[in-house]
Amino acid sequence: MNRRRTPNNFTYVSPCVKYMIFILNFAFWLFGGLLIGIGTYAFLDKWPDFTNGLVKVETIYDVVLNISLVLIMAGGVVFIVSFSGFVGALRENTCLLKFYSLCLLILFLLEMAIAIMGFVFPHTLQSILEESFTDKIIHTYRDDVDLQNLIDFAQQEFRCCGLSSEGYMDWSKNEYFNCSSPSVEKCGVPFSCCINATDISSGLVNIMCGYGVQESSVAEASKKVWTSGCIEVVRSWAERNLYTIAGIALGVALSQLFVIYLGKTLEGQIELQKSRWNS
């Protein structure tokens, strides 16, 4: 009985799978490089503050709350993982592909753990975030311009003030807004807490709109500023849009699993091709 001979130019490696992984990861590799570039630029822009001791990086909170360092680290992770993905696919290197698949799997498991924590124990997660970050973020509001802009953006977009359940009173923990401060901003809150911070006629922002509200009751303060903390507001928003968020999370999870599947498929095809060459 004659056996069919495999053509000499036959390959078990699917060009479709190979170049799909290559193109996808090359795009993410460029994106990672962009994040590193933006983060580095922001870091160097604040370099005089680092050298003068105005900005310190001594604890994990100092790193997490430093936007430039977060961008650099996130970009570095994306850059390295996607580099191993597209080079591993292009060069048909199983070691790089195994590293790539392992990193994606670890990332997927971390995301699932956070998602489960958020969906099943939302109040517990809220408490952890409030206890871990409120004091640090409020204290460093004026020390880091990038963080300040991010806080102002969040307070304006989510119509909140402060972070914890204490709401606008969180700002009493800031040295500029504390009622015992000699600053003109004492007993106040940032302008981003104000309900109407921008004058309609002139289009100018009234940075003094939140001055003195800490001395008012919640009922009086609510006429001028948002009084609820941002973490609580975001949690309530997430609960109102639970199905939408769950659908997006499911789509992201399935996409990640599909990419992991492609990586393992290509890895298996390469191993099969190598066994053919060695036989």
mmCIF file of C-alpha atoms in Angstrom:
data_model
loop_
_atom_site.group_PDB
_atom_site.id
_atom_site.type_symbol
_atom_site.label_atom_id
_atom_site.label_comp_id
_atom_site.label_asym_id
_atom_site.label_seq_id
_atom_site.Cartn_x
_atom_site.Cartn_y
_atom_site.Cartn_z
ATOM 1 C CA MET A 1 0.000 0.000 0.000
ATOM 2 C CA ASN A 2 1.482 3.341 -1.088
ATOM 3 C CA ARG A 3 1.606 6.186 1.429
ATOM 4 C CA ARG A 4 0.987 9.689 0.205
ATOM 5 C CA ARG A 5 4.113 11.759 0.486
ATOM 6 C CA THR A 6 3.914 15.232 2.004
ATOM 7 C CA PRO A 7 5.191 17.931 -0.400
ATOM 8 C CA ASN A 8 8.578 19.341 0.546
ATOM 9 C CA ASN A 9 7.189 22.880 0.752
ATOM 10 C CA PHE A 10 4.310 21.888 3.043
ATOM 11 C CA THR A 11 4.090 23.733 6.376
ATOM 12 C CA TYR A 12 1.907 23.150 9.393
ATOM 13 C CA VAL A 13 2.158 26.855 10.353
ATOM 14 C CA SER A 14 -0.938 28.771 9.269
ATOM 15 C CA PRO A 15 0.000 32.116 7.639
ATOM 16 C CA CYS A 16 -3.393 33.498 8.715
ATOM 17 C CA VAL A 17 -2.756 32.780 12.409
ATOM 18 C CA LYS A 18 0.875 33.859 12.205
ATOM 19 C CA TYR A 19 0.287 37.252 10.605
ATOM 20 C CA MET A 20 -2.848 37.964 12.612
ATOM 21 C CA ILE A 21 -0.777 37.704 15.801
ATOM 22 C CA PHE A 22 2.016 39.717 14.183
ATOM 23 C CA ILE A 23 -0.189 42.630 13.034
ATOM 24 C CA LEU A 24 -2.177 42.780 16.274
ATOM 25 C CA ASN A 25 0.886 42.817 18.492
ATOM 26 C CA PHE A 26 2.837 45.185 16.264
ATOM 27 C CA ALA A 27 0.012 47.722 16.702
ATOM 28 C CA PHE A 28 0.095 47.238 20.491
ATOM 29 C CA TRP A 29 3.894 47.482 20.432
ATOM 30 C CA LEU A 30 3.628 50.938 18.833
ATOM 31 C CA PHE A 31 0.956 51.902 21.359
ATOM 32 C CA GLY A 32 3.212 50.791 24.226
ATOM 33 C CA GLY A 33 6.039 52.881 22.819
ATOM 34 C CA LEU A 34 3.688 55.874 22.631
ATOM 35 C CA LEU A 35 2.718 55.446 26.294
ATOM 36 C CA ILE A 36 6.391 55.266 27.286
ATOM 37 C CA GLY A 37 7.119 58.418 25.273
ATOM 38 C CA ILE A 38 4.245 60.387 26.815
ATOM 39 C CA GLY A 39 5.104 59.172 30.322
ATOM 40 C CA THR A 40 8.798 60.010 29.876
ATOM 41 C CA TYR A 41 7.960 63.491 28.599
ATOM 42 C CA ALA A 42 5.678 64.106 31.600
ATOM 43 C CA PHE A 43 8.331 62.729 33.969
ATOM 44 C CA LEU A 44 11.100 64.933 32.553
ATOM 45 C CA ASP A 45 8.760 67.920 32.652
ATOM 46 C CA LYS A 46 8.499 67.414 36.433
ATOM 47 C CA TRP A 47 12.191 66.557 36.872
ATOM 48 C CA PRO A 48 13.044 69.879 38.638
ATOM 49 C CA ASP A 49 10.399 69.021 41.263
ATOM 50 C CA PHE A 50 12.040 65.614 41.793
ATOM 51 C CA THR A 51 15.518 67.086 42.186
ATOM 52 C CA ASN A 52 14.261 69.781 44.570
ATOM 53 C CA GLY A 53 12.472 67.189 46.704
ATOM 54 C CA LEU A 54 8.996 68.540 45.936
ATOM 55 C CA VAL A 55 7.932 65.196 44.455
ATOM 56 C CA LYS A 56 8.979 62.034 46.307
ATOM 57 C CA VAL A 57 8.868 58.391 45.253
ATOM 58 C CA GLU A 58 9.341 56.510 48.499
ATOM 59 C CA THR A 59 6.299 54.237 48.832
ATOM 60 C CA ILE A 60 4.077 52.244 46.473
ATOM 61 C CA TYR A 61 1.441 54.989 46.750
ATOM 62 C CA ASP A 62 3.929 57.574 45.458
ATOM 63 C CA VAL A 63 4.390 55.413 42.359
ATOM 64 C CA VAL A 64 0.711 54.552 41.812
ATOM 65 C CA LEU A 65 -0.361 58.191 42.170
ATOM 66 C CA ASN A 66 2.357 59.489 39.847
ATOM 67 C CA ILE A 67 0.668 59.575 36.431
ATOM 68 C CA SER A 68 3.931 59.793 34.479
ATOM 69 C CA LEU A 69 5.408 56.720 36.191
ATOM 70 C CA VAL A 70 2.152 54.785 35.732
ATOM 71 C CA LEU A 71 2.208 55.572 31.997
ATOM 72 C CA ILE A 72 5.843 54.490 31.720
ATOM 73 C CA MET A 73 5.239 51.211 33.568
ATOM 74 C CA ALA A 74 2.012 50.408 31.704
ATOM 75 C CA GLY A 75 3.666 51.256 28.396
ATOM 76 C CA GLY A 76 6.670 49.119 29.332
ATOM 77 C CA VAL A 77 4.490 46.091 30.049
ATOM 78 C CA VAL A 78 2.545 46.509 26.794
ATOM 79 C CA PHE A 79 5.793 47.112 24.879
ATOM 80 C CA ILE A 80 7.550 43.982 26.205
ATOM 81 C CA VAL A 81 4.576 41.608 25.969
ATOM 82 C CA SER A 82 3.521 42.722 22.482
ATOM 83 C CA PHE A 83 7.173 42.647 21.329
ATOM 84 C CA SER A 84 7.445 39.007 22.404
ATOM 85 C CA GLY A 85 4.170 38.329 20.582
ATOM 86 C CA PHE A 86 4.972 39.800 17.185
ATOM 87 C CA VAL A 87 8.640 38.747 17.158
ATOM 88 C CA GLY A 88 7.692 35.259 18.363
ATOM 89 C CA ALA A 89 5.131 34.981 15.577
ATOM 90 C CA LEU A 90 7.387 36.430 12.892
ATOM 91 C CA ARG A 91 10.427 34.322 13.832
ATOM 92 C CA GLU A 92 8.299 31.310 14.872
ATOM 93 C CA ASN A 93 10.003 31.289 18.261
ATOM 94 C CA THR A 94 8.127 29.075 20.726
ATOM 95 C CA CYS A 95 9.938 30.471 23.796
ATOM 96 C CA LEU A 96 8.729 34.000 23.054
ATOM 97 C CA LEU A 97 5.231 32.737 22.263
ATOM 98 C CA LYS A 98 5.068 30.811 25.569
ATOM 99 C CA PHE A 99 6.145 33.946 27.438
ATOM 100 C CA TYR A 100 3.544 35.951 25.505
ATOM 101 C CA SER A 101 0.712 33.504 26.261
ATOM 102 C CA LEU A 102 1.713 33.286 29.939
ATOM 103 C CA CYS A 103 1.674 37.085 30.327
ATOM 104 C CA LEU A 104 -1.755 37.322 28.693
ATOM 105 C CA LEU A 105 -3.077 34.552 30.941
ATOM 106 C CA ILE A 106 -1.781 36.281 34.090
ATOM 107 C CA LEU A 107 -3.316 39.576 32.944
ATOM 108 C CA PHE A 108 -6.615 37.830 32.211
ATOM 109 C CA LEU A 109 -6.723 36.201 35.672
ATOM 110 C CA LEU A 110 -5.958 39.529 37.388
ATOM 111 C CA GLU A 111 -8.733 41.244 35.451
ATOM 112 C CA MET A 112 -11.171 38.472 36.333
ATOM 113 C CA ALA A 113 -10.253 38.726 40.034
ATOM 114 C CA ILE A 114 -10.856 42.492 40.030
ATOM 115 C CA ALA A 115 -14.095 42.110 38.050
ATOM 116 C CA ILE A 116 -15.429 39.444 40.430
ATOM 117 C CA MET A 117 -14.484 41.600 43.411
ATOM 118 C CA GLY A 118 -16.257 44.573 41.862
ATOM 119 C CA PHE A 119 -19.437 42.717 40.878
ATOM 120 C CA VAL A 120 -19.804 40.480 43.935
ATOM 121 C CA PHE A 121 -18.425 42.732 46.694
ATOM 122 C CA PRO A 122 -18.868 46.324 45.425
ATOM 123 C CA HIS A 123 -19.177 47.867 48.895
ATOM 124 C CA THR A 124 -16.096 46.005 50.137
ATOM 125 C CA LEU A 125 -14.090 47.198 47.131
ATOM 126 C CA GLN A 126 -15.338 50.739 47.734
ATOM 127 C CA SER A 127 -14.195 50.588 51.364
ATOM 128 C CA ILE A 128 -10.759 49.266 50.373
ATOM 129 C CA LEU A 129 -10.273 52.032 47.799
ATOM 130 C CA GLU A 130 -11.442 54.726 50.211
ATOM 131 C CA GLU A 131 -9.168 53.550 53.023
ATOM 132 C CA SER A 132 -6.165 53.054 50.740
ATOM 133 C CA PHE A 133 -6.212 56.151 48.552
ATOM 134 C CA THR A 134 -8.353 58.955 50.009
ATOM 135 C CA ASP A 135 -5.778 60.508 52.330
ATOM 136 C CA LYS A 136 -2.900 60.154 49.869
ATOM 137 C CA ILE A 137 -4.776 61.640 46.904
ATOM 138 C CA ILE A 138 -6.210 64.529 48.934
ATOM 139 C CA HIS A 139 -2.814 65.326 50.481
ATOM 140 C CA THR A 140 -0.931 65.354 47.157
ATOM 141 C CA TYR A 141 -3.568 67.309 45.191
ATOM 142 C CA ARG A 142 -1.382 70.389 44.789
ATOM 143 C CA ASP A 143 1.946 68.554 44.680
ATOM 144 C CA ASP A 144 1.460 66.905 41.274
ATOM 145 C CA VAL A 145 -0.083 68.895 38.409
ATOM 146 C CA ASP A 146 -0.950 65.746 36.432
ATOM 147 C CA LEU A 147 -2.767 64.210 39.401
ATOM 148 C CA GLN A 148 -4.496 67.513 40.095
ATOM 149 C CA ASN A 149 -5.799 67.710 36.525
ATOM 150 C CA LEU A 150 -6.999 64.090 36.725
ATOM 151 C CA ILE A 151 -8.868 64.742 39.998
ATOM 152 C CA ASP A 152 -10.458 67.910 38.611
ATOM 153 C CA PHE A 153 -11.526 66.054 35.474
ATOM 154 C CA ALA A 154 -13.065 63.202 37.510
ATOM 155 C CA GLN A 155 -14.923 65.552 39.852
ATOM 156 C CA GLN A 156 -16.360 67.530 36.953
ATOM 157 C CA GLU A 157 -17.312 64.502 34.860
ATOM 158 C CA PHE A 158 -18.864 62.441 37.669
ATOM 159 C CA ARG A 159 -20.259 65.447 39.559
ATOM 160 C CA CYS A 160 -18.616 64.521 42.824
ATOM 161 C CA CYS A 161 -16.331 66.070 45.406
ATOM 162 C CA GLY A 162 -13.682 64.246 47.398
ATOM 163 C CA LEU A 163 -13.292 60.481 47.350
ATOM 164 C CA SER A 164 -14.769 58.797 50.429
ATOM 165 C CA SER A 165 -18.258 58.750 51.906
ATOM 166 C CA GLU A 166 -17.313 61.996 53.671
ATOM 167 C CA GLY A 167 -17.653 63.709 50.299
ATOM 168 C CA TYR A 168 -16.654 67.371 50.118
ATOM 169 C CA MET A 169 -15.394 67.262 53.725
ATOM 170 C CA ASP A 170 -12.472 65.103 52.523
ATOM 171 C CA TRP A 171 -10.806 68.347 51.459
ATOM 172 C CA SER A 172 -10.352 69.310 55.108
ATOM 173 C CA LYS A 173 -7.414 66.876 55.011
ATOM 174 C CA ASN A 174 -5.590 69.037 52.470
ATOM 175 C CA GLU A 175 -3.203 71.649 53.888
ATOM 176 C CA TYR A 176 -4.542 74.358 51.550
ATOM 177 C CA PHE A 177 -8.256 73.713 52.165
ATOM 178 C CA ASN A 178 -8.073 72.880 55.876
ATOM 179 C CA CYS A 179 -9.985 75.389 58.028
ATOM 180 C CA SER A 180 -6.865 76.003 60.131
ATOM 181 C CA SER A 181 -4.831 76.915 57.061
ATOM 182 C CA PRO A 182 -3.625 80.529 56.620
ATOM 183 C CA SER A 183 -4.466 80.187 52.913
ATOM 184 C CA VAL A 184 -7.345 82.169 51.385
ATOM 185 C CA GLU A 185 -8.697 78.761 50.283
ATOM 186 C CA LYS A 186 -9.246 77.600 53.864
ATOM 187 C CA CYS A 187 -12.528 75.730 54.474
ATOM 188 C CA GLY A 188 -12.964 75.497 50.713
ATOM 189 C CA VAL A 189 -12.887 72.865 47.973
ATOM 190 C CA PRO A 190 -11.415 72.850 44.445
ATOM 191 C CA PHE A 191 -13.419 74.679 41.769
ATOM 192 C CA SER A 192 -14.038 71.330 40.040
ATOM 193 C CA CYS A 193 -16.458 70.499 42.884
ATOM 194 C CA CYS A 194 -18.689 73.458 42.029
ATOM 195 C CA ILE A 195 -22.059 72.913 40.378
ATOM 196 C CA ASN A 196 -21.645 76.084 38.303
ATOM 197 C CA ALA A 197 -17.950 76.892 38.186
ATOM 198 C CA THR A 198 -18.042 78.576 34.778
ATOM 199 C CA ASP A 199 -19.737 81.916 34.275
ATOM 200 C CA ILE A 200 -22.060 81.589 31.272
ATOM 201 C CA SER A 201 -21.721 85.207 30.123
ATOM 202 C CA SER A 202 -17.926 85.500 30.294
ATOM 203 C CA GLY A 203 -17.001 81.831 29.896
ATOM 204 C CA LEU A 204 -14.409 82.193 32.679
ATOM 205 C CA VAL A 205 -13.951 79.678 35.502
ATOM 206 C CA ASN A 206 -14.595 81.043 38.988
ATOM 207 C CA ILE A 207 -11.862 79.349 41.011
ATOM 208 C CA MET A 208 -13.305 80.855 44.207
ATOM 209 C CA CYS A 209 -16.732 79.233 43.823
ATOM 210 C CA GLY A 210 -16.013 76.578 46.462
ATOM 211 C CA TYR A 211 -14.499 78.814 49.120
ATOM 212 C CA GLY A 212 -15.899 78.414 52.629
ATOM 213 C CA VAL A 213 -18.303 75.526 51.892
ATOM 214 C CA GLN A 214 -16.795 73.312 54.603
ATOM 215 C CA GLU A 215 -18.326 75.663 57.163
ATOM 216 C CA SER A 216 -21.788 75.051 55.672
ATOM 217 C CA SER A 217 -24.175 72.204 56.337
ATOM 218 C CA VAL A 218 -24.639 69.521 53.705
ATOM 219 C CA ALA A 219 -27.953 71.095 52.669
ATOM 220 C CA GLU A 220 -26.372 74.533 52.216
ATOM 221 C CA ALA A 221 -23.216 73.184 50.575
ATOM 222 C CA SER A 222 -25.260 71.135 48.073
ATOM 223 C CA LYS A 223 -26.518 74.396 46.569
ATOM 224 C CA LYS A 224 -22.972 75.317 45.542
ATOM 225 C CA VAL A 225 -20.959 72.101 45.196
ATOM 226 C CA TRP A 226 -21.390 68.380 44.663
ATOM 227 C CA THR A 227 -21.297 66.785 48.094
ATOM 228 C CA SER A 228 -20.915 63.037 47.385
ATOM 229 C CA GLY A 229 -17.518 61.308 47.176
ATOM 230 C CA CYS A 230 -16.309 60.174 43.753
ATOM 231 C CA ILE A 231 -15.787 56.503 44.652
ATOM 232 C CA GLU A 232 -19.398 56.184 45.838
ATOM 233 C CA VAL A 233 -20.686 58.042 42.756
ATOM 234 C CA VAL A 234 -18.692 55.807 40.403
ATOM 235 C CA ARG A 235 -19.965 52.691 42.195
ATOM 236 C CA SER A 236 -23.564 53.901 41.877
ATOM 237 C CA TRP A 237 -22.984 54.702 38.202
ATOM 238 C CA ALA A 238 -21.546 51.222 37.647
ATOM 239 C CA GLU A 239 -24.563 49.618 39.319
ATOM 240 C CA ARG A 240 -26.937 51.591 37.066
ATOM 241 C CA ASN A 241 -25.007 50.495 33.981
ATOM 242 C CA LEU A 242 -24.228 46.988 35.188
ATOM 243 C CA TYR A 243 -25.395 45.121 32.067
ATOM 244 C CA THR A 244 -23.505 47.443 29.721
ATOM 245 C CA ILE A 245 -20.295 47.135 31.747
ATOM 246 C CA ALA A 246 -20.743 43.359 32.026
ATOM 247 C CA GLY A 247 -21.200 43.106 28.250
ATOM 248 C CA ILE A 248 -18.055 45.133 27.573
ATOM 249 C CA ALA A 249 -16.099 43.117 30.152
ATOM 250 C CA LEU A 250 -17.283 39.877 28.569
ATOM 251 C CA GLY A 251 -16.263 41.106 25.122
ATOM 252 C CA VAL A 252 -12.790 42.065 26.368
ATOM 253 C CA ALA A 253 -12.417 38.717 28.161
ATOM 254 C CA LEU A 254 -13.434 36.726 25.077
ATOM 255 C CA SER A 255 -11.045 38.780 22.931
ATOM 256 C CA GLN A 256 -8.183 38.042 25.302
ATOM 257 C CA LEU A 257 -9.033 34.340 25.369
ATOM 258 C CA PHE A 258 -9.152 34.327 21.560
ATOM 259 C CA VAL A 259 -5.687 35.909 21.356
ATOM 260 C CA ILE A 260 -4.348 33.403 23.887
ATOM 261 C CA TYR A 261 -5.908 30.631 21.781
ATOM 262 C CA LEU A 262 -4.206 32.000 18.646
ATOM 263 C CA GLY A 263 -0.863 32.102 20.450
ATOM 264 C CA LYS A 264 -1.163 28.528 21.712
ATOM 265 C CA THR A 265 -2.367 27.367 18.279
ATOM 266 C CA LEU A 266 0.634 28.920 16.559
ATOM 267 C CA GLU A 267 2.922 27.469 19.205
ATOM 268 C CA GLY A 268 1.504 23.987 18.583
ATOM 269 C CA GLN A 269 1.830 24.381 14.817
ATOM 270 C CA ILE A 270 5.478 25.395 15.161
ATOM 271 C CA GLU A 271 6.189 22.415 17.423
ATOM 272 C CA LEU A 272 4.539 20.127 14.880
ATOM 273 C CA GLN A 273 6.621 21.636 12.075
ATOM 274 C CA LYS A 274 9.825 21.126 14.088
ATOM 275 C CA SER A 275 8.931 17.480 14.760
ATOM 276 C CA ARG A 276 8.450 16.998 10.993
ATOM 277 C CA TRP A 277 11.897 18.448 10.304
ATOM 278 C CA ASN A 278 13.492 16.179 12.930
ATOM 279 C CA SER A 279 11.783 13.050 11.681
#
